[in-house]
XYZ file of C-alpha atoms in Angstrom:
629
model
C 27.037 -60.925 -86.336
C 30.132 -60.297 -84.531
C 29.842 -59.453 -80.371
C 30.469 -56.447 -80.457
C 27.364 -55.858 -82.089
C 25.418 -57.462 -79.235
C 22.114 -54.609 -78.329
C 22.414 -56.119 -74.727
C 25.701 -54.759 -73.548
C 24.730 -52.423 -70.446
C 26.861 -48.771 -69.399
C 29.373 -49.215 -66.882
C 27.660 -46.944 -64.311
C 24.338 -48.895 -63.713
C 27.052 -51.443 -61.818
C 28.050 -49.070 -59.523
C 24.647 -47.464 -58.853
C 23.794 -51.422 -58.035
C 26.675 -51.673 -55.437
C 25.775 -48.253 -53.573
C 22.443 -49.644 -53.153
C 23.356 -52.859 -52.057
C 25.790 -51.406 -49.482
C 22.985 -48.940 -48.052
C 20.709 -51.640 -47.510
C 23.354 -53.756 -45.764
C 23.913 -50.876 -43.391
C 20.019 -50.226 -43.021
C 19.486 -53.209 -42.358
C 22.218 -53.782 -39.503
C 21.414 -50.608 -38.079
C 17.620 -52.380 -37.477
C 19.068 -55.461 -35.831
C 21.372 -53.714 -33.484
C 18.866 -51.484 -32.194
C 16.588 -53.965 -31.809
C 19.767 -55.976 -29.870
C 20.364 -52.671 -27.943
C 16.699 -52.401 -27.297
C 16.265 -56.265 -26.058
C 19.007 -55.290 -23.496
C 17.888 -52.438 -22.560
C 17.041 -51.651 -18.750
C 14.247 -49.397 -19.126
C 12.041 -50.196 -22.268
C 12.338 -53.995 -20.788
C 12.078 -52.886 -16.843
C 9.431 -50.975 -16.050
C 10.309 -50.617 -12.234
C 13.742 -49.765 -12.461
C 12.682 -46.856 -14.845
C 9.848 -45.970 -11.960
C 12.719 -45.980 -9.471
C 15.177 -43.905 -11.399
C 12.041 -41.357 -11.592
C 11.430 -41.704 -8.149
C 15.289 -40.993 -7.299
C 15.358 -38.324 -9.779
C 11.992 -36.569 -8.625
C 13.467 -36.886 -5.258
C 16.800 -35.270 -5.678
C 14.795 -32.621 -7.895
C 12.061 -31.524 -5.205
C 14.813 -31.991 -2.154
C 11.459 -34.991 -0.812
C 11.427 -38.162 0.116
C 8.868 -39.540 -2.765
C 6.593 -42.453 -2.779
C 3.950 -43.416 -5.663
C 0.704 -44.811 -4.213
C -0.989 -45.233 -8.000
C 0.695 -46.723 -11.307
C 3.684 -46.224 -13.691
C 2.879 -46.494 -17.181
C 6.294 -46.017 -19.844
C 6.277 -45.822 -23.767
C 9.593 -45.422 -25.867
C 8.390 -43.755 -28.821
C 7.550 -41.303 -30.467
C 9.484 -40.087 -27.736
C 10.244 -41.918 -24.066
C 7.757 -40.868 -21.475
C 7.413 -42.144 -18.222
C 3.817 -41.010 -16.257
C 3.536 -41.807 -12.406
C -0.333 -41.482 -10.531
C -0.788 -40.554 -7.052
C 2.659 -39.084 -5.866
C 3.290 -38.038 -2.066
C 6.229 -35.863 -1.314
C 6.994 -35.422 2.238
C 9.608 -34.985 4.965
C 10.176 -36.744 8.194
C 11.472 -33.071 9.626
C 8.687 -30.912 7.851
C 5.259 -30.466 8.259
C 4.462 -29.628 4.739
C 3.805 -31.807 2.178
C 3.461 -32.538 -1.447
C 0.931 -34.333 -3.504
C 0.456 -34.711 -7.210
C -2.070 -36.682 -9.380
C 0.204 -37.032 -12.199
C 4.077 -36.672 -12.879
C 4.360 -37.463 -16.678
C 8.564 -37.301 -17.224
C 10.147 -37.307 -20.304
C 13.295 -38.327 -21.068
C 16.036 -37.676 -23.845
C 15.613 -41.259 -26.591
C 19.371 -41.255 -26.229
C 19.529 -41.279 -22.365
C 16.487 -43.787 -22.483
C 18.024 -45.983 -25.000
C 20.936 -46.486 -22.961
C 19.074 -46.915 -19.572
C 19.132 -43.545 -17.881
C 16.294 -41.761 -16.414
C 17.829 -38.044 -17.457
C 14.803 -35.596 -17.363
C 14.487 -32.841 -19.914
C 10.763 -31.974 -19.547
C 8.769 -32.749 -16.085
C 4.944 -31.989 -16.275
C 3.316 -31.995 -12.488
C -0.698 -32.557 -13.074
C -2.630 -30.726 -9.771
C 0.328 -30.736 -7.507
C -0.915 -29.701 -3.813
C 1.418 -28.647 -1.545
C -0.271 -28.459 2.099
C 1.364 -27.206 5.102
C -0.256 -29.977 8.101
C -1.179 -28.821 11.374
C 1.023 -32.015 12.625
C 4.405 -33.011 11.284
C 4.275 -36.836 10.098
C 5.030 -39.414 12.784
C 7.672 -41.034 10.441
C 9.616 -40.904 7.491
C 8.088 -41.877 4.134
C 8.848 -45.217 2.694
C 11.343 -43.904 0.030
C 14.854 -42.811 0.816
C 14.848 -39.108 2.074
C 16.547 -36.209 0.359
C 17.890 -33.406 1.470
C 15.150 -30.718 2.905
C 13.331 -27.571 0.662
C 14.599 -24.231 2.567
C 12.435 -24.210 5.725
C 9.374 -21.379 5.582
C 8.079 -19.590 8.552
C 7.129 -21.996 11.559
C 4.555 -22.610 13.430
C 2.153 -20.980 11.134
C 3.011 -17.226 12.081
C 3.044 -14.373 9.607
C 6.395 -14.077 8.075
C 7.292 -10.749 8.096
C 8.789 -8.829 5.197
C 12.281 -9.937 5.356
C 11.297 -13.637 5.685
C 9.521 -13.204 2.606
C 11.864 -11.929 1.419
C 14.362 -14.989 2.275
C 12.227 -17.192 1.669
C 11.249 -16.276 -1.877
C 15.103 -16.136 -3.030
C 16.006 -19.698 -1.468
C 12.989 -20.937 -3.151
C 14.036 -19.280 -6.281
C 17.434 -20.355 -5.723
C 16.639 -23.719 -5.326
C 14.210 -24.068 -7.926
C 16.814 -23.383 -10.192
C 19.939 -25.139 -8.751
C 17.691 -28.701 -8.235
C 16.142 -28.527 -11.612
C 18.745 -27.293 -13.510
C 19.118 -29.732 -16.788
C 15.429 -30.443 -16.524
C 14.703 -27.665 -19.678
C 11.186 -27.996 -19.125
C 9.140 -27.917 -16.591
C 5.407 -27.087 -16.361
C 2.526 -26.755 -13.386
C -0.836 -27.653 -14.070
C -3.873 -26.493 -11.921
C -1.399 -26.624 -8.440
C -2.551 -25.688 -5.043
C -1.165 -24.542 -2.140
C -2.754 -24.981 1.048
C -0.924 -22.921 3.775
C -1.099 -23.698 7.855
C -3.484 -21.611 9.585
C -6.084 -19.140 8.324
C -3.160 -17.247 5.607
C -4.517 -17.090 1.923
C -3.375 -19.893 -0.271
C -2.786 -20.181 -3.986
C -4.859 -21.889 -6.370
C -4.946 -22.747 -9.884
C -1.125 -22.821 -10.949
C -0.532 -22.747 -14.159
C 3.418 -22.084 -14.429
C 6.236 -23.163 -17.140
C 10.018 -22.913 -16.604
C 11.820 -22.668 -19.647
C 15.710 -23.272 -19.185
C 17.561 -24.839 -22.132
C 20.905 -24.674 -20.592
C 23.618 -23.331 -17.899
C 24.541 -20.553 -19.868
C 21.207 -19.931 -21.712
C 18.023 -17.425 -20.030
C 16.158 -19.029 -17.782
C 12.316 -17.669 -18.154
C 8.837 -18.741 -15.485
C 6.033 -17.656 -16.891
C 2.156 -18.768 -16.393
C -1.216 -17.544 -14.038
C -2.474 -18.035 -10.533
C -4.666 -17.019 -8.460
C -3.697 -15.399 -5.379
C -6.199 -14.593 -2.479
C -9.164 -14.716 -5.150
C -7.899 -13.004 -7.902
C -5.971 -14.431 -10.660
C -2.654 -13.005 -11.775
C -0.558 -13.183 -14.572
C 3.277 -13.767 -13.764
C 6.789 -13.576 -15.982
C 10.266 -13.547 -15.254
C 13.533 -13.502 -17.162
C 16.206 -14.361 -15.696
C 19.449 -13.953 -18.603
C 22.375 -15.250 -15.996
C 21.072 -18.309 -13.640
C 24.335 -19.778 -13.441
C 25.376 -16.099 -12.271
C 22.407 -15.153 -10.123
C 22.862 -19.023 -8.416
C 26.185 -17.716 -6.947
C 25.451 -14.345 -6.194
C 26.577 -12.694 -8.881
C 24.553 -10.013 -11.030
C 22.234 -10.844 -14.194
C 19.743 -8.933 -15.961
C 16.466 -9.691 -14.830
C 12.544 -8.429 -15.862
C 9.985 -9.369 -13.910
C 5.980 -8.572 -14.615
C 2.925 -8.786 -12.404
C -0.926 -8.064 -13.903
C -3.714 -8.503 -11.623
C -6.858 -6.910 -10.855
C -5.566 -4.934 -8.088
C -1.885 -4.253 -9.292
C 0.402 -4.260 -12.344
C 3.857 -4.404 -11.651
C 6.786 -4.416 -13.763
C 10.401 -4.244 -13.249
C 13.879 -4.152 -15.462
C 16.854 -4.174 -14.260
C 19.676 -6.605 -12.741
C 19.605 -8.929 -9.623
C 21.930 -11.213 -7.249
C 20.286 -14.024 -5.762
C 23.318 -14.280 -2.995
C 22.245 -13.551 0.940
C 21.221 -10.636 0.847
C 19.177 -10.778 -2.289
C 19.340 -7.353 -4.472
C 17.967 -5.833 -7.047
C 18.961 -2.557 -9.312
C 16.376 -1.420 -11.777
C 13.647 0.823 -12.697
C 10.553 -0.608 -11.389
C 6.861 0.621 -12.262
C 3.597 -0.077 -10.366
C -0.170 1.222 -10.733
C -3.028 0.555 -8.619
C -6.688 1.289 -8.763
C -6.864 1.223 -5.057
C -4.662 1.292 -2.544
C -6.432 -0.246 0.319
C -7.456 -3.292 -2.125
C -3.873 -3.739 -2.974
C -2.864 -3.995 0.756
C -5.881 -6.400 1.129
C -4.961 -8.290 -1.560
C -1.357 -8.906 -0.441
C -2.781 -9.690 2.801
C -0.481 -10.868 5.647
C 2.417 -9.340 6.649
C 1.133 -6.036 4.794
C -0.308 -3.290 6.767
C -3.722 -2.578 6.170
C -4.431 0.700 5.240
C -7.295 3.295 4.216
C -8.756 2.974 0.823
C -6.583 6.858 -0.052
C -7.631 5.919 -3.717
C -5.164 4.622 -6.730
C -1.688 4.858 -6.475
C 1.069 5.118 -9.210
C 4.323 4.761 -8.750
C 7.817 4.999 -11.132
C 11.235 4.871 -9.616
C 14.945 3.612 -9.563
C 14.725 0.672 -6.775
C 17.825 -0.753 -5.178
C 16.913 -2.973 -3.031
C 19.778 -4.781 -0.669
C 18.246 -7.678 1.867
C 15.967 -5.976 4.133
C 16.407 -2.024 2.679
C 14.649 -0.919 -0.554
C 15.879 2.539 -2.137
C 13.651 4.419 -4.121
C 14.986 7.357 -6.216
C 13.819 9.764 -8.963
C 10.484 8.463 -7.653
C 7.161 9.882 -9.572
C 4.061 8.932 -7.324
C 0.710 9.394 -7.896
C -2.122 8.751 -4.800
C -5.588 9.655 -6.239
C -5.284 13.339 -7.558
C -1.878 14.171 -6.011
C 1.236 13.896 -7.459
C 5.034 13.877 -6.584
C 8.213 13.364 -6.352
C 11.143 12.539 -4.573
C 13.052 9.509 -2.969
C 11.954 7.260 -0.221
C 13.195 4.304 1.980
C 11.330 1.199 2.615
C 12.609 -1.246 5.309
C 11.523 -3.902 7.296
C 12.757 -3.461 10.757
C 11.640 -6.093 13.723
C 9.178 -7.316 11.609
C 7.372 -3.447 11.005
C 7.405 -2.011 7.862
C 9.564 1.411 7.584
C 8.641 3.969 5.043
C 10.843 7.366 5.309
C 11.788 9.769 2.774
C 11.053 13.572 1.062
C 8.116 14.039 -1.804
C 7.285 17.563 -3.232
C 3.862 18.006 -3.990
C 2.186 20.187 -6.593
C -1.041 20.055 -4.523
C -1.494 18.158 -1.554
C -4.928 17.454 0.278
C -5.071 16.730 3.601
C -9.166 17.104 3.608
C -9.102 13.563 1.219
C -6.706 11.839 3.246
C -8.321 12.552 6.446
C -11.859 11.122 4.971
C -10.466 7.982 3.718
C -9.318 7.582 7.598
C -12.227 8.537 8.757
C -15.222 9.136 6.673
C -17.978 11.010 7.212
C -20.674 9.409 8.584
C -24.003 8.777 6.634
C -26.284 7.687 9.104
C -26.943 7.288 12.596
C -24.871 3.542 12.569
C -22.042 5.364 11.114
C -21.723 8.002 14.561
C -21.138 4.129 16.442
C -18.706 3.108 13.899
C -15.407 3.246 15.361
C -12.511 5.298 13.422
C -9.805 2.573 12.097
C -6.478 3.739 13.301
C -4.742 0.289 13.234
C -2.861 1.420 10.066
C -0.980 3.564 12.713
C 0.154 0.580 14.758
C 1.462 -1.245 11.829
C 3.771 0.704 10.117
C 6.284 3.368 11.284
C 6.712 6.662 9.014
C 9.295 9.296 8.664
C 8.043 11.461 5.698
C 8.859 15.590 5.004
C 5.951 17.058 2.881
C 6.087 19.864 0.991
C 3.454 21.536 -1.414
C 2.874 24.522 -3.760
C -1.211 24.101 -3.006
C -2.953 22.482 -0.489
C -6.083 22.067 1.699
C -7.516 21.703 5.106
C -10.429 22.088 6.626
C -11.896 23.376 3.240
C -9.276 26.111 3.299
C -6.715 26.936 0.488
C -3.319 26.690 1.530
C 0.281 27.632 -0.507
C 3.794 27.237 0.140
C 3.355 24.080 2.598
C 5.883 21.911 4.898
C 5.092 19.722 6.681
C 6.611 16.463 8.689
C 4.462 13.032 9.292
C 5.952 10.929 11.792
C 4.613 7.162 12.718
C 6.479 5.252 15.354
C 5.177 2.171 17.376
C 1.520 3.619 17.698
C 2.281 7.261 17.811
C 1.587 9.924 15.602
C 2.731 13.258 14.871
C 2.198 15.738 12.096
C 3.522 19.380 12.260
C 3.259 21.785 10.087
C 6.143 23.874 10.116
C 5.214 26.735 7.525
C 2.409 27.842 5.735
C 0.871 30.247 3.757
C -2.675 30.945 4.484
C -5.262 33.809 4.509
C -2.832 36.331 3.226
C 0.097 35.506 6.544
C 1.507 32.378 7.819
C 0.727 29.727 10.253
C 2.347 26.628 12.028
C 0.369 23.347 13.543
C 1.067 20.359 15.131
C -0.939 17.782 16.019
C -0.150 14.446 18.034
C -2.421 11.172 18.305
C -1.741 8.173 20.488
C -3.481 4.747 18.683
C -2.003 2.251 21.422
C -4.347 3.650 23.861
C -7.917 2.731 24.479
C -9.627 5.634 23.964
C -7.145 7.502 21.312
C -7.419 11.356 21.373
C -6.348 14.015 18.850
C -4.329 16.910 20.666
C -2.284 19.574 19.286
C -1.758 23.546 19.424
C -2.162 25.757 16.384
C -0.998 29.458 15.274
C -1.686 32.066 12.690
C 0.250 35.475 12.454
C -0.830 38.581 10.026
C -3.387 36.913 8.203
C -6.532 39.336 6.691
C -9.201 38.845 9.450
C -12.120 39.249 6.421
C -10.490 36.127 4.429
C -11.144 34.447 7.677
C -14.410 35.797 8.609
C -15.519 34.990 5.001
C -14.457 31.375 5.177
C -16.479 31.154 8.687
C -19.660 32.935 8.112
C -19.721 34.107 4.393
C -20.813 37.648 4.226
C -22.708 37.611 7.668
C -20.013 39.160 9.473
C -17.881 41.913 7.623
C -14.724 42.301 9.359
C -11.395 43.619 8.616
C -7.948 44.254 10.094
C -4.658 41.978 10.824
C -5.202 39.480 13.189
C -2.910 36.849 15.293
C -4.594 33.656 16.645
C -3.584 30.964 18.677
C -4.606 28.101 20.348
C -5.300 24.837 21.236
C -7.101 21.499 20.489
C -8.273 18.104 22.210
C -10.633 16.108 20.827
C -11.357 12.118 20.779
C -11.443 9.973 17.858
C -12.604 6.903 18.713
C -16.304 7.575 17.116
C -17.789 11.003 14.983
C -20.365 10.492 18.239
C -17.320 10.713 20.590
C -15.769 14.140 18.270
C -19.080 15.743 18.082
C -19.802 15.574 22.178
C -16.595 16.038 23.458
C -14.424 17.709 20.808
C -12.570 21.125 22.380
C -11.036 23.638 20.922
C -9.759 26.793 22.295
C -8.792 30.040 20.163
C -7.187 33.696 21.306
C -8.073 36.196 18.817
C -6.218 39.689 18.514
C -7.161 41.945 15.568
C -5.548 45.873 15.061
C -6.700 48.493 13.403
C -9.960 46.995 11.481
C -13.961 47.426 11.061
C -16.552 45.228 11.755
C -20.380 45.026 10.876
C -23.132 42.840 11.751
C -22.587 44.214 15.726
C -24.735 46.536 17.353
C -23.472 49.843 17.154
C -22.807 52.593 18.983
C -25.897 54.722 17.444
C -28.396 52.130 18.233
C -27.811 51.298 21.495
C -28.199 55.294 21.987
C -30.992 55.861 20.616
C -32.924 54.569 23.747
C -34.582 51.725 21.811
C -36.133 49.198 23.970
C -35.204 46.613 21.326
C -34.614 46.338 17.861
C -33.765 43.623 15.091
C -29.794 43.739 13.907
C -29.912 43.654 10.445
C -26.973 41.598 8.822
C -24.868 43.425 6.422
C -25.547 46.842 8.307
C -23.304 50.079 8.905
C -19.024 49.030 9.635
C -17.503 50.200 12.742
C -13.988 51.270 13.480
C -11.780 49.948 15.983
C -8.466 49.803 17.342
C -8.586 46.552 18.851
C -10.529 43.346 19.231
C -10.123 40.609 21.166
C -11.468 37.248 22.048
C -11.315 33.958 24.070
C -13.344 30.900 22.245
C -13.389 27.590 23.007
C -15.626 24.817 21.870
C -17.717 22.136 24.264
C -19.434 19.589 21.786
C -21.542 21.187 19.498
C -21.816 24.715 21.579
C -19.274 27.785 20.720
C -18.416 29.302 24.112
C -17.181 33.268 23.900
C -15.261 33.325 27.852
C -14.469 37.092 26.526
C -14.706 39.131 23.757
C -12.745 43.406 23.632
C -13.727 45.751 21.447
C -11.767 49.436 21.972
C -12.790 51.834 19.509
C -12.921 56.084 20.001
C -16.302 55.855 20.941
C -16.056 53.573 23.807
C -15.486 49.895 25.100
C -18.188 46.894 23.997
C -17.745 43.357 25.667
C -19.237 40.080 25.089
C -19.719 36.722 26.303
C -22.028 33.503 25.951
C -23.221 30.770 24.152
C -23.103 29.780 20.295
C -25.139 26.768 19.623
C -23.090 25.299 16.293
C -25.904 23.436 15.533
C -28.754 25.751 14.398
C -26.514 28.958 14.598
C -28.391 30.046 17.822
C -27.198 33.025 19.762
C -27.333 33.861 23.426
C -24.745 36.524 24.709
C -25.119 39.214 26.926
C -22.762 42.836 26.151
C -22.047 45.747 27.609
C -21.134 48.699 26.232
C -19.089 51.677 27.625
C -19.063 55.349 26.054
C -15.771 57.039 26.121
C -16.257 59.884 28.143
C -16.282 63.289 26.244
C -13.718 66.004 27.371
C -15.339 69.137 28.731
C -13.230 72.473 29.424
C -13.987 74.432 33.398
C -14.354 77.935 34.277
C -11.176 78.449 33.990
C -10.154 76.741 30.643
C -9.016 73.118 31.608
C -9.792 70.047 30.309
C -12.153 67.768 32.788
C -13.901 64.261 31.884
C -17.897 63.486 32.250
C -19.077 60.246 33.528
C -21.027 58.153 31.088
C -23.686 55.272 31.604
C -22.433 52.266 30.237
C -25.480 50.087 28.226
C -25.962 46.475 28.396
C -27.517 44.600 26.319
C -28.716 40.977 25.285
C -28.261 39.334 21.813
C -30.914 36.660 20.884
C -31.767 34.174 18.226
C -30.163 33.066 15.027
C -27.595 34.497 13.683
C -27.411 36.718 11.302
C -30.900 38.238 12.478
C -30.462 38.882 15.811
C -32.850 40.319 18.438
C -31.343 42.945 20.879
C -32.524 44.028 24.020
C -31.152 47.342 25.871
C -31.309 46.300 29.738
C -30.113 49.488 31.956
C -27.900 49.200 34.585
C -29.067 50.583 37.977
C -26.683 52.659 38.670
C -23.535 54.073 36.574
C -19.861 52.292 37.034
């Protein structure tokens, strides 16, 4: 057998398969032993304490703290490099507030950590609480010091809006600028624990998302905030933009129990801090809301839910609401209002059109009626007055007051330091038009109500029907005027001391329900007035009333008609409707023709009379004069 007819000649390619092979495993296998070179010499998977102090110098740059770890350090390289610290203090030699955490568990990039940096890309803080002391520290921590957090509020006073305000874009601002490269960072259960007797924040549960200068930065997470937990997000699609005060899209969401906010729009985080966007809120109760914000918010009367939609621009201290729908309990408008913070006072100022507006609901949530004899003590809440200034123009196709139908309203509301105004300047009511204003002073220690009031051609039976149904039938044009005073400290305070005076002047009209002229002629002794009974003509009537307490006094009441003069005047008890008044009625003197054809006049007795009991049914008693006027 020659060779070439050996069986065990092999291909030519198995050769070179057996050369790849043996190259890869040459390069595996060098790969091993340098990283496990690089590894021997590296600084932090063989030094445990220099990686703690790079975390410690990195956490302190990041939180703008001087940092010291009371617990351990623990470090593992893989699956991926994590360094955890125990029992971290944050504080500040210039600052009273400071920062504790249970756990700071790092991580770090396997590059970065191979090579011996301490690079964060995702920071974990386990029950971080941030308390603000009642004493500043009497030195600095043992750890180098970094530069300060943006300074709050001192001395434990209320910030007022635009310090918020401030204070929650440098935070912001900071947040972002310090922590910036870190693309990960998440809050578990925080706390904050602020100075004084202000509402702090409890179980924080936040995560930063931010892979990158020129990627969205997004917060999202829970809290809860003066006892009620609240959901929180925010977008921001520019940080690198919005860090140096230039605009980026933001979105921003809010859902609590007693609010749910959201906005869309843009924002500059420069000084001031802005926003432009279409912003949305609803609340199931506006007192709650302003309870639940709590300090520097006014606290107002529980007016019911509110819902508002509108284009906000808000610049520093100035917010700009327009095409603004708002719903407060049953009422709805629109318009465009102003909200500033001036000298620490909220502003509010602006125009909303009404389709009905109800000042009977608004005046009850200020002052309820009371529903037992504690509630007469209870004094009326008018602090709401003190703490904000308003500058609103009201207008309405429907409204209410007083239980009466109104149309065609405007109307001004005015709040500054303390004092209150609200004039009416036009109204339609009982078939004319009337005007009000009324005045209140809450700085002073026993406020009172005071203001003048006027009515011009309105139907005196619309307004004799709204007072006593169809007891007393009157008709005609009347004018009336007048006056009121009355405090508001307490309903006990309104009921004894209220006063309100009214001059009434009716033309051409007919009332019934009065004695007439038929039965004081008869020559009765006394009869029973019947309500609903026979309409008398007259050409004029009118009247001086004014209230004392609970008691209706009539100073003077006219009656001309062509059968004579009748006056009145008295006492109305309010209470049970009693009647005491005491009348007089003069006959217009018939003409009578002389001898000789011209016209002479007869003298006529006048009649008085007393009107007893309670009204409708009313006793009267003819009383003769003694002699004729």
């Amino acid at each position: 057998m020659s060779a070439h007819d050996t069986p065990l000649h092999s291909p030519p390619g198995d050769g070179r398969k057996r050369r790849i092979f043996g190259w890869t495993f040459a390069g595996v296998a060098a790969a091993i032993l340098i990283g496990i070179v690089f590894l021997a010499n590296s600084s932090l998977s063989l030094n445990l304490e220099n990686a703690r102090h790079g975390i410690e110098q990195r956490l302190a740059a990041l939180t703008g703290r001087s940092v010291q770890v009371d617990g351990g350090a623990t470090f593992r390289l893989l699956p991926r490099p994590v360094v955890e610290l125990s029992n971290i203090r944050m504080d500040s030699a210039d600052d009273t507030r400071e920062l504790r955490v249970a756990r700071v568990i790092a991580q770090l990039d396997l590059m970065d950590a191979l090579i011996g940096r301490t690079d964060i890309s995702r920071l974990t803080l386990v029950r971080p609480e941030f308390t603000e002391a009642d004493e500043r520290p009497t030195g600095p921590s043992t750890s180098d010091p970094a530069p300060a957090a943006p300074d709050g509020p001192g001395d434990g006073a209320p910030a007022d809006g635009l310090q918020v305000i401030d204070l929650a874009t440098q935070t912001l601002r900071a947040v972002l600028q310090r922590f910036e490269g870190v693309r990960h960072i998440e809050v578990r259960d925080g706390l904050f624990r602020p100075q004084g007797d202000a509402p702090g924040i409890s179980n924080i549960n936040l995560a930063l998302q931010w892979d990158g200068r020129r990627q969205p930065a997004e917060l999202s997470g829970s809290l809860v905030w003066n006892g009620q937990p609240a959901d929180i997000a925010l977008s921001v699609a520019s940080p690198a933009a919005f860090l140096v005060g230039e605009e980026s899209q933001l979105s921003a969401t809010l859902r609590a129990p007693p609010v749910s906010l959201r906005f869309d729009g843009t924002g500059t985080g420069g000084t001031p801090f802005q926003l432009n966007g279409r912003l949305a809120l609803e609340a199931p109760s506006l007192a709650r809301l302003s309870r639940w914000i709590g300090s520097p918010g006014p606290s107002l009367p529980d007016f019911g839910s509110v819902a508002l939609e509108t284009d906000l621009r808000l610049a520093g201290e100035r917010a700009f609401l327009s095409r603004t729908s708002i719903g407060l309990g049953d009422m709805r408008a629109q318009g465009a209002l102003e909200i500033a913070m001036l000298a620490g006072r909220p502003m509010l100022a602006g125009t909303l059109a009404f389709e009905s507006f109800d000042f009977d609901t608004l005046g009850s949530a200020i002052a309820p009626l009371p529903r037992n004899v504690l509630d007469l003590q209870r004094r009326i809440p008018l602090h709401f007055v003190r703490d904000i200034d308003v500058d609103l123009r009201l207008s309405a196709t429907q409204s209410q007051l007083a239980g009466v139908g109104m149309n065609e309203l405007a109307a001004t509301v005015k709040f500054a330091s303390g004092n209150a105004v609200i004039d009416i300047g036009d109204v339609s009511v009982f078939g004319g038009r009337a005007q009000g204003r009324v005045s209140l002073d809450a700085n002073a220690a026993a406020p009172r109500l005071t203001g003048t009031y006027a009515l011009q051609g309105i139907e005196a039976a619309a307004i004799a029907q709204r007072l006593s149904a169809d007891d007393l039938q009157l008709t005609g044009t009347a004018t009336i005027g007048g006056k009121l005073d009355l405090p508001v400290r307490n309903w006990v305070e309104i009921a004894n001391s209220n006063r309100i005076e009214a001059k009434v002047d009716i033309r051409a009209g007919t009332v019934a329900g009065m004695p007439t002229v038929g039965d004081l002629q008869q020559g009765q002794r006394s009869f029973v007035l019947q309500p609903g009974g026979q309409s008398t003509g007259f050409e004029s009537l009118t009247a001086r009333l004014s209230t004392a307490g609970s008691f209706l006094r009539v100073d003077s009441f006219e009656m001309a008609a062509t059968t004579g003069r009748m006056t009145l005047q008295g006492l109305v008890a309010l209470a049970d409707t009693s009647v005491s008044l005491e009348g007089l009625f003069e006959p217009m003197a018939p003409d009578v023709a002389d001898a000789n054809g011209n016209a002479t006049f007869t003298s006529s007795k006048p009649i008085e009379f007393i009107l007893r009991g309670e009204w409708p049914s009313l006793d009267v008693t003819v009383t003769p004069r003694s002699k004729p006027i």
